[in-house]
């Protein structure tokens, strides 16, 4: 397998692109968790007792290129994502690495992530597909912080294309192991409400993007 920048393979980009065209939900126990605001969220219980998530849907009035720009703009995300405590990029061993700390409700500890990401544009039957991949990586330049739980298993992929109108057709895969004891109600809330709310906030952020400077 040929690995490029960030350790991502050509196959991983192609898989995200293919799933945007045809959701891969058969052959495994993917469960439809919620349908809301044009978004469908599925989850799969893996062997470790944690869930993987797949999200499909359309975000109206937000073009694919703009949506991808907003998604990767870390400084701008600190303005519109209320759960960001810290978020910045730093070069480590010649590679750009992201540090991201997420606010958790009291009395739980915040979580933080250290990950690499890569954005590419692919062509599918003449249509441009924006694909963004991210995965956790251990680097000594980001030591763990007291009182914050490090998420050491994190993986996300996002594929975006035009919906044929003014919006974007979206596929997202997400998995992390938050560590510690997370109440089941919070896990369910995050999936059923947190993800749709995040996507709504990101759509609104797209509409305000040109105003950020």
mmCIF file of C-alpha atoms in Angstrom:
data_model
loop_
_atom_site.group_PDB
_atom_site.id
_atom_site.type_symbol
_atom_site.label_atom_id
_atom_site.label_comp_id
_atom_site.label_asym_id
_atom_site.label_seq_id
_atom_site.Cartn_x
_atom_site.Cartn_y
_atom_site.Cartn_z
ATOM 1 C CA UNK A 1 0.000 0.000 0.000
ATOM 2 C CA UNK A 2 1.465 3.337 -1.068
ATOM 3 C CA UNK A 3 1.297 5.814 1.793
ATOM 4 C CA UNK A 4 1.542 9.521 1.097
ATOM 5 C CA UNK A 5 1.619 12.573 3.326
ATOM 6 C CA UNK A 6 0.277 11.863 6.801
ATOM 7 C CA UNK A 7 0.379 8.125 6.161
ATOM 8 C CA UNK A 8 -2.794 8.175 4.038
ATOM 9 C CA UNK A 9 -3.080 5.877 1.042
ATOM 10 C CA UNK A 10 -4.655 6.497 -2.343
ATOM 11 C CA UNK A 11 -7.081 3.703 -1.477
ATOM 12 C CA UNK A 12 -8.349 5.561 1.610
ATOM 13 C CA UNK A 13 -9.182 8.618 -0.481
ATOM 14 C CA UNK A 14 -10.903 6.472 -3.091
ATOM 15 C CA UNK A 15 -12.928 4.620 -0.440
ATOM 16 C CA UNK A 16 -14.317 7.879 0.974
ATOM 17 C CA UNK A 17 -15.149 9.028 -2.544
ATOM 18 C CA UNK A 18 -16.881 5.722 -3.362
ATOM 19 C CA UNK A 19 -18.967 5.783 -0.186
ATOM 20 C CA UNK A 20 -20.250 9.246 -1.037
ATOM 21 C CA UNK A 21 -21.611 7.761 -4.269
ATOM 22 C CA UNK A 22 -22.918 4.512 -2.767
ATOM 23 C CA UNK A 23 -23.203 4.064 1.027
ATOM 24 C CA UNK A 24 -21.580 0.817 2.204
ATOM 25 C CA UNK A 25 -23.962 -0.328 4.919
ATOM 26 C CA UNK A 26 -24.602 -3.945 3.976
ATOM 27 C CA UNK A 27 -22.658 -6.894 5.330
ATOM 28 C CA UNK A 28 -22.378 -5.366 8.799
ATOM 29 C CA UNK A 29 -24.789 -4.423 11.559
ATOM 30 C CA UNK A 30 -25.035 -0.718 10.765
ATOM 31 C CA UNK A 31 -27.978 0.747 12.663
ATOM 32 C CA UNK A 32 -29.869 3.863 11.576
ATOM 33 C CA UNK A 33 -29.606 6.091 14.619
ATOM 34 C CA UNK A 34 -31.359 9.259 13.528
ATOM 35 C CA UNK A 35 -32.626 11.142 10.481
ATOM 36 C CA UNK A 36 -32.875 14.909 10.886
ATOM 37 C CA UNK A 37 -32.443 18.053 8.791
ATOM 38 C CA UNK A 38 -31.677 15.965 5.706
ATOM 39 C CA UNK A 39 -28.930 14.057 7.541
ATOM 40 C CA UNK A 40 -28.884 10.294 8.236
ATOM 41 C CA UNK A 41 -26.564 8.954 10.949
ATOM 42 C CA UNK A 42 -25.675 5.270 11.226
ATOM 43 C CA UNK A 43 -23.625 3.551 13.889
ATOM 44 C CA UNK A 44 -21.870 0.188 14.208
ATOM 45 C CA UNK A 45 -20.879 -1.404 17.511
ATOM 46 C CA UNK A 46 -17.350 -2.734 17.117
ATOM 47 C CA UNK A 47 -15.592 -5.539 19.000
ATOM 48 C CA UNK A 48 -14.259 -3.164 21.675
ATOM 49 C CA UNK A 49 -17.720 -1.953 22.667
ATOM 50 C CA UNK A 50 -17.276 1.419 20.941
ATOM 51 C CA UNK A 51 -19.258 2.848 18.047
ATOM 52 C CA UNK A 52 -18.187 3.786 14.552
ATOM 53 C CA UNK A 53 -20.370 6.369 12.821
ATOM 54 C CA UNK A 54 -21.302 7.136 9.234
ATOM 55 C CA UNK A 55 -23.132 10.309 8.266
ATOM 56 C CA UNK A 56 -24.848 10.941 4.916
ATOM 57 C CA UNK A 57 -26.813 13.955 3.772
ATOM 58 C CA UNK A 58 -27.042 17.295 2.026
ATOM 59 C CA UNK A 59 -26.018 20.681 3.408
ATOM 60 C CA UNK A 60 -27.936 23.315 1.491
ATOM 61 C CA UNK A 61 -26.597 26.721 0.458
ATOM 62 C CA UNK A 62 -22.975 25.713 1.061
ATOM 63 C CA UNK A 63 -20.816 24.840 -1.948
ATOM 64 C CA UNK A 64 -18.336 21.931 -1.739
ATOM 65 C CA UNK A 65 -15.192 24.050 -2.015
ATOM 66 C CA UNK A 66 -16.415 26.512 0.595
ATOM 67 C CA UNK A 67 -17.461 23.723 2.956
ATOM 68 C CA UNK A 68 -14.027 22.086 2.670
ATOM 69 C CA UNK A 69 -12.308 25.447 3.256
ATOM 70 C CA UNK A 70 -14.352 26.100 6.398
ATOM 71 C CA UNK A 71 -13.770 22.571 7.694
ATOM 72 C CA UNK A 72 -9.966 22.838 7.504
ATOM 73 C CA UNK A 73 -9.707 26.469 8.723
ATOM 74 C CA UNK A 74 -8.650 25.916 12.338
ATOM 75 C CA UNK A 75 -8.576 29.584 13.350
ATOM 76 C CA UNK A 76 -12.085 30.149 12.017
ATOM 77 C CA UNK A 77 -13.409 27.026 13.733
ATOM 78 C CA UNK A 78 -12.467 28.523 17.097
ATOM 79 C CA UNK A 79 -15.018 31.249 16.333
ATOM 80 C CA UNK A 80 -18.017 29.059 15.488
ATOM 81 C CA UNK A 81 -17.469 25.741 17.329
ATOM 82 C CA UNK A 82 -18.457 26.277 20.973
ATOM 83 C CA UNK A 83 -16.779 23.049 22.097
ATOM 84 C CA UNK A 84 -13.248 24.049 21.063
ATOM 85 C CA UNK A 85 -10.960 24.805 24.003
ATOM 86 C CA UNK A 86 -7.701 24.825 22.043
ATOM 87 C CA UNK A 87 -7.013 24.227 18.354
ATOM 88 C CA UNK A 88 -3.842 24.889 16.389
ATOM 89 C CA UNK A 89 -1.366 23.364 13.962
ATOM 90 C CA UNK A 90 2.356 22.877 14.553
ATOM 91 C CA UNK A 91 5.117 21.454 12.409
ATOM 92 C CA UNK A 92 6.660 18.305 13.867
ATOM 93 C CA UNK A 93 9.457 16.491 12.037
ATOM 94 C CA UNK A 94 8.541 18.226 8.796
ATOM 95 C CA UNK A 95 4.860 17.347 9.055
ATOM 96 C CA UNK A 96 1.909 19.535 10.073
ATOM 97 C CA UNK A 97 0.249 18.132 13.213
ATOM 98 C CA UNK A 98 -2.976 19.431 14.763
ATOM 99 C CA UNK A 99 -3.644 19.791 18.492
ATOM 100 C CA UNK A 100 -7.348 19.932 19.421
ATOM 101 C CA UNK A 101 -8.818 20.117 22.931
ATOM 102 C CA UNK A 102 -12.570 19.603 23.305
ATOM 103 C CA UNK A 103 -14.708 20.914 26.145
ATOM 104 C CA UNK A 104 -16.663 18.215 28.011
ATOM 105 C CA UNK A 105 -19.534 18.976 30.406
ATOM 106 C CA UNK A 106 -18.709 19.192 34.117
ATOM 107 C CA UNK A 107 -17.643 17.087 35.997
ATOM 108 C CA UNK A 108 -15.979 15.163 33.144
ATOM 109 C CA UNK A 109 -12.452 15.929 31.983
ATOM 110 C CA UNK A 110 -11.824 17.594 28.647
ATOM 111 C CA UNK A 111 -10.425 15.427 25.857
ATOM 112 C CA UNK A 112 -7.604 16.319 23.513
ATOM 113 C CA UNK A 113 -6.473 14.995 20.150
ATOM 114 C CA UNK A 114 -3.185 15.056 18.284
ATOM 115 C CA UNK A 115 -3.634 14.187 14.627
ATOM 116 C CA UNK A 116 -2.495 14.585 11.049
ATOM 117 C CA UNK A 117 -4.801 15.432 8.177
ATOM 118 C CA UNK A 118 -4.716 15.699 4.417
ATOM 119 C CA UNK A 119 -7.061 17.283 1.881
ATOM 120 C CA UNK A 120 -7.266 16.246 -1.737
ATOM 121 C CA UNK A 121 -9.508 16.847 -4.730
ATOM 122 C CA UNK A 122 -10.500 13.792 -6.759
ATOM 123 C CA UNK A 123 -12.371 13.450 -10.028
ATOM 124 C CA UNK A 124 -15.409 11.153 -10.232
ATOM 125 C CA UNK A 125 -17.043 10.972 -13.643
ATOM 126 C CA UNK A 126 -16.152 14.572 -14.342
ATOM 127 C CA UNK A 127 -17.284 15.874 -10.973
ATOM 128 C CA UNK A 128 -14.898 17.255 -8.360
ATOM 129 C CA UNK A 129 -14.886 15.486 -4.974
ATOM 130 C CA UNK A 130 -13.223 17.101 -1.947
ATOM 131 C CA UNK A 131 -11.844 14.483 0.464
ATOM 132 C CA UNK A 132 -10.327 15.235 3.878
ATOM 133 C CA UNK A 133 -8.766 12.465 5.987
ATOM 134 C CA UNK A 134 -7.593 12.686 9.596
ATOM 135 C CA UNK A 135 -6.103 10.213 12.066
ATOM 136 C CA UNK A 136 -4.414 10.367 15.454
ATOM 137 C CA UNK A 137 -0.635 10.258 15.658
ATOM 138 C CA UNK A 138 1.730 10.063 18.646
ATOM 139 C CA UNK A 139 4.346 12.834 18.688
ATOM 140 C CA UNK A 140 6.533 13.824 21.672
ATOM 141 C CA UNK A 141 6.050 17.542 20.905
ATOM 142 C CA UNK A 142 2.537 17.275 22.370
ATOM 143 C CA UNK A 143 2.866 15.727 25.848
ATOM 144 C CA UNK A 144 -0.321 14.845 27.693
ATOM 145 C CA UNK A 145 -1.743 17.555 29.949
ATOM 146 C CA UNK A 146 -2.804 17.131 33.567
ATOM 147 C CA UNK A 147 -6.578 16.948 33.913
ATOM 148 C CA UNK A 148 -7.123 16.323 30.185
ATOM 149 C CA UNK A 149 -7.640 12.827 28.731
ATOM 150 C CA UNK A 150 -5.725 12.145 25.511
ATOM 151 C CA UNK A 151 -7.770 10.446 22.773
ATOM 152 C CA UNK A 152 -5.254 8.060 21.250
ATOM 153 C CA UNK A 153 -7.581 6.377 18.736
ATOM 154 C CA UNK A 154 -9.199 8.837 16.331
ATOM 155 C CA UNK A 155 -10.063 8.489 12.673
ATOM 156 C CA UNK A 156 -12.250 10.604 10.426
ATOM 157 C CA UNK A 157 -12.942 10.946 6.719
ATOM 158 C CA UNK A 158 -15.060 13.515 4.926
ATOM 159 C CA UNK A 159 -16.093 13.517 1.263
ATOM 160 C CA UNK A 160 -17.979 16.406 -0.336
ATOM 161 C CA UNK A 161 -19.432 17.015 -3.782
ATOM 162 C CA UNK A 162 -22.052 19.287 -5.322
ATOM 163 C CA UNK A 163 -25.694 18.338 -4.790
ATOM 164 C CA UNK A 164 -26.424 19.670 -8.274
ATOM 165 C CA UNK A 165 -27.835 22.882 -6.863
ATOM 166 C CA UNK A 166 -26.231 25.357 -4.438
ATOM 167 C CA UNK A 167 -25.421 22.866 -1.713
ATOM 168 C CA UNK A 168 -23.169 19.939 -0.896
ATOM 169 C CA UNK A 169 -23.695 16.200 -0.715
ATOM 170 C CA UNK A 170 -21.680 14.890 2.232
ATOM 171 C CA UNK A 171 -20.337 11.607 3.603
ATOM 172 C CA UNK A 172 -18.494 11.464 6.923
ATOM 173 C CA UNK A 173 -16.979 8.526 8.816
ATOM 174 C CA UNK A 174 -15.990 9.004 12.439
ATOM 175 C CA UNK A 175 -14.446 6.901 15.183
ATOM 176 C CA UNK A 176 -12.706 7.725 18.420
ATOM 177 C CA UNK A 177 -12.034 6.151 21.777
ATOM 178 C CA UNK A 178 -12.651 8.953 24.302
ATOM 179 C CA UNK A 179 -11.261 6.961 27.242
ATOM 180 C CA UNK A 180 -12.562 7.157 30.786
ATOM 181 C CA UNK A 181 -16.176 6.569 31.705
ATOM 182 C CA UNK A 182 -18.572 8.355 29.354
ATOM 183 C CA UNK A 183 -22.250 8.079 30.381
ATOM 184 C CA UNK A 184 -24.400 6.365 27.750
ATOM 185 C CA UNK A 185 -26.759 9.360 27.689
ATOM 186 C CA UNK A 186 -23.888 11.595 26.603
ATOM 187 C CA UNK A 187 -22.781 9.174 23.904
ATOM 188 C CA UNK A 188 -26.340 9.066 22.533
ATOM 189 C CA UNK A 189 -26.784 12.837 22.786
ATOM 190 C CA UNK A 190 -23.517 13.491 20.965
ATOM 191 C CA UNK A 191 -24.527 11.213 18.085
ATOM 192 C CA UNK A 192 -28.206 12.207 17.817
ATOM 193 C CA UNK A 193 -27.867 15.919 18.537
ATOM 194 C CA UNK A 194 -24.204 16.887 18.635
ATOM 195 C CA UNK A 195 -23.399 15.784 15.064
ATOM 196 C CA UNK A 196 -26.474 17.418 13.429
ATOM 197 C CA UNK A 197 -25.886 20.583 15.453
ATOM 198 C CA UNK A 198 -22.231 20.619 14.388
ATOM 199 C CA UNK A 199 -23.235 20.313 10.730
ATOM 200 C CA UNK A 200 -25.830 23.082 11.096
ATOM 201 C CA UNK A 201 -23.260 25.318 12.783
ATOM 202 C CA UNK A 202 -20.755 24.569 10.026
ATOM 203 C CA UNK A 203 -23.336 25.482 7.356
ATOM 204 C CA UNK A 204 -23.976 28.781 9.126
ATOM 205 C CA UNK A 205 -20.218 29.304 9.382
ATOM 206 C CA UNK A 206 -19.982 28.852 5.587
ATOM 207 C CA UNK A 207 -22.484 31.653 5.086
ATOM 208 C CA UNK A 208 -20.427 33.958 7.310
ATOM 209 C CA UNK A 209 -16.991 32.868 6.061
ATOM 210 C CA UNK A 210 -16.389 35.851 3.801
ATOM 211 C CA UNK A 211 -17.063 38.131 6.787
ATOM 212 C CA UNK A 212 -14.472 36.557 9.083
ATOM 213 C CA UNK A 213 -11.762 39.034 8.139
#
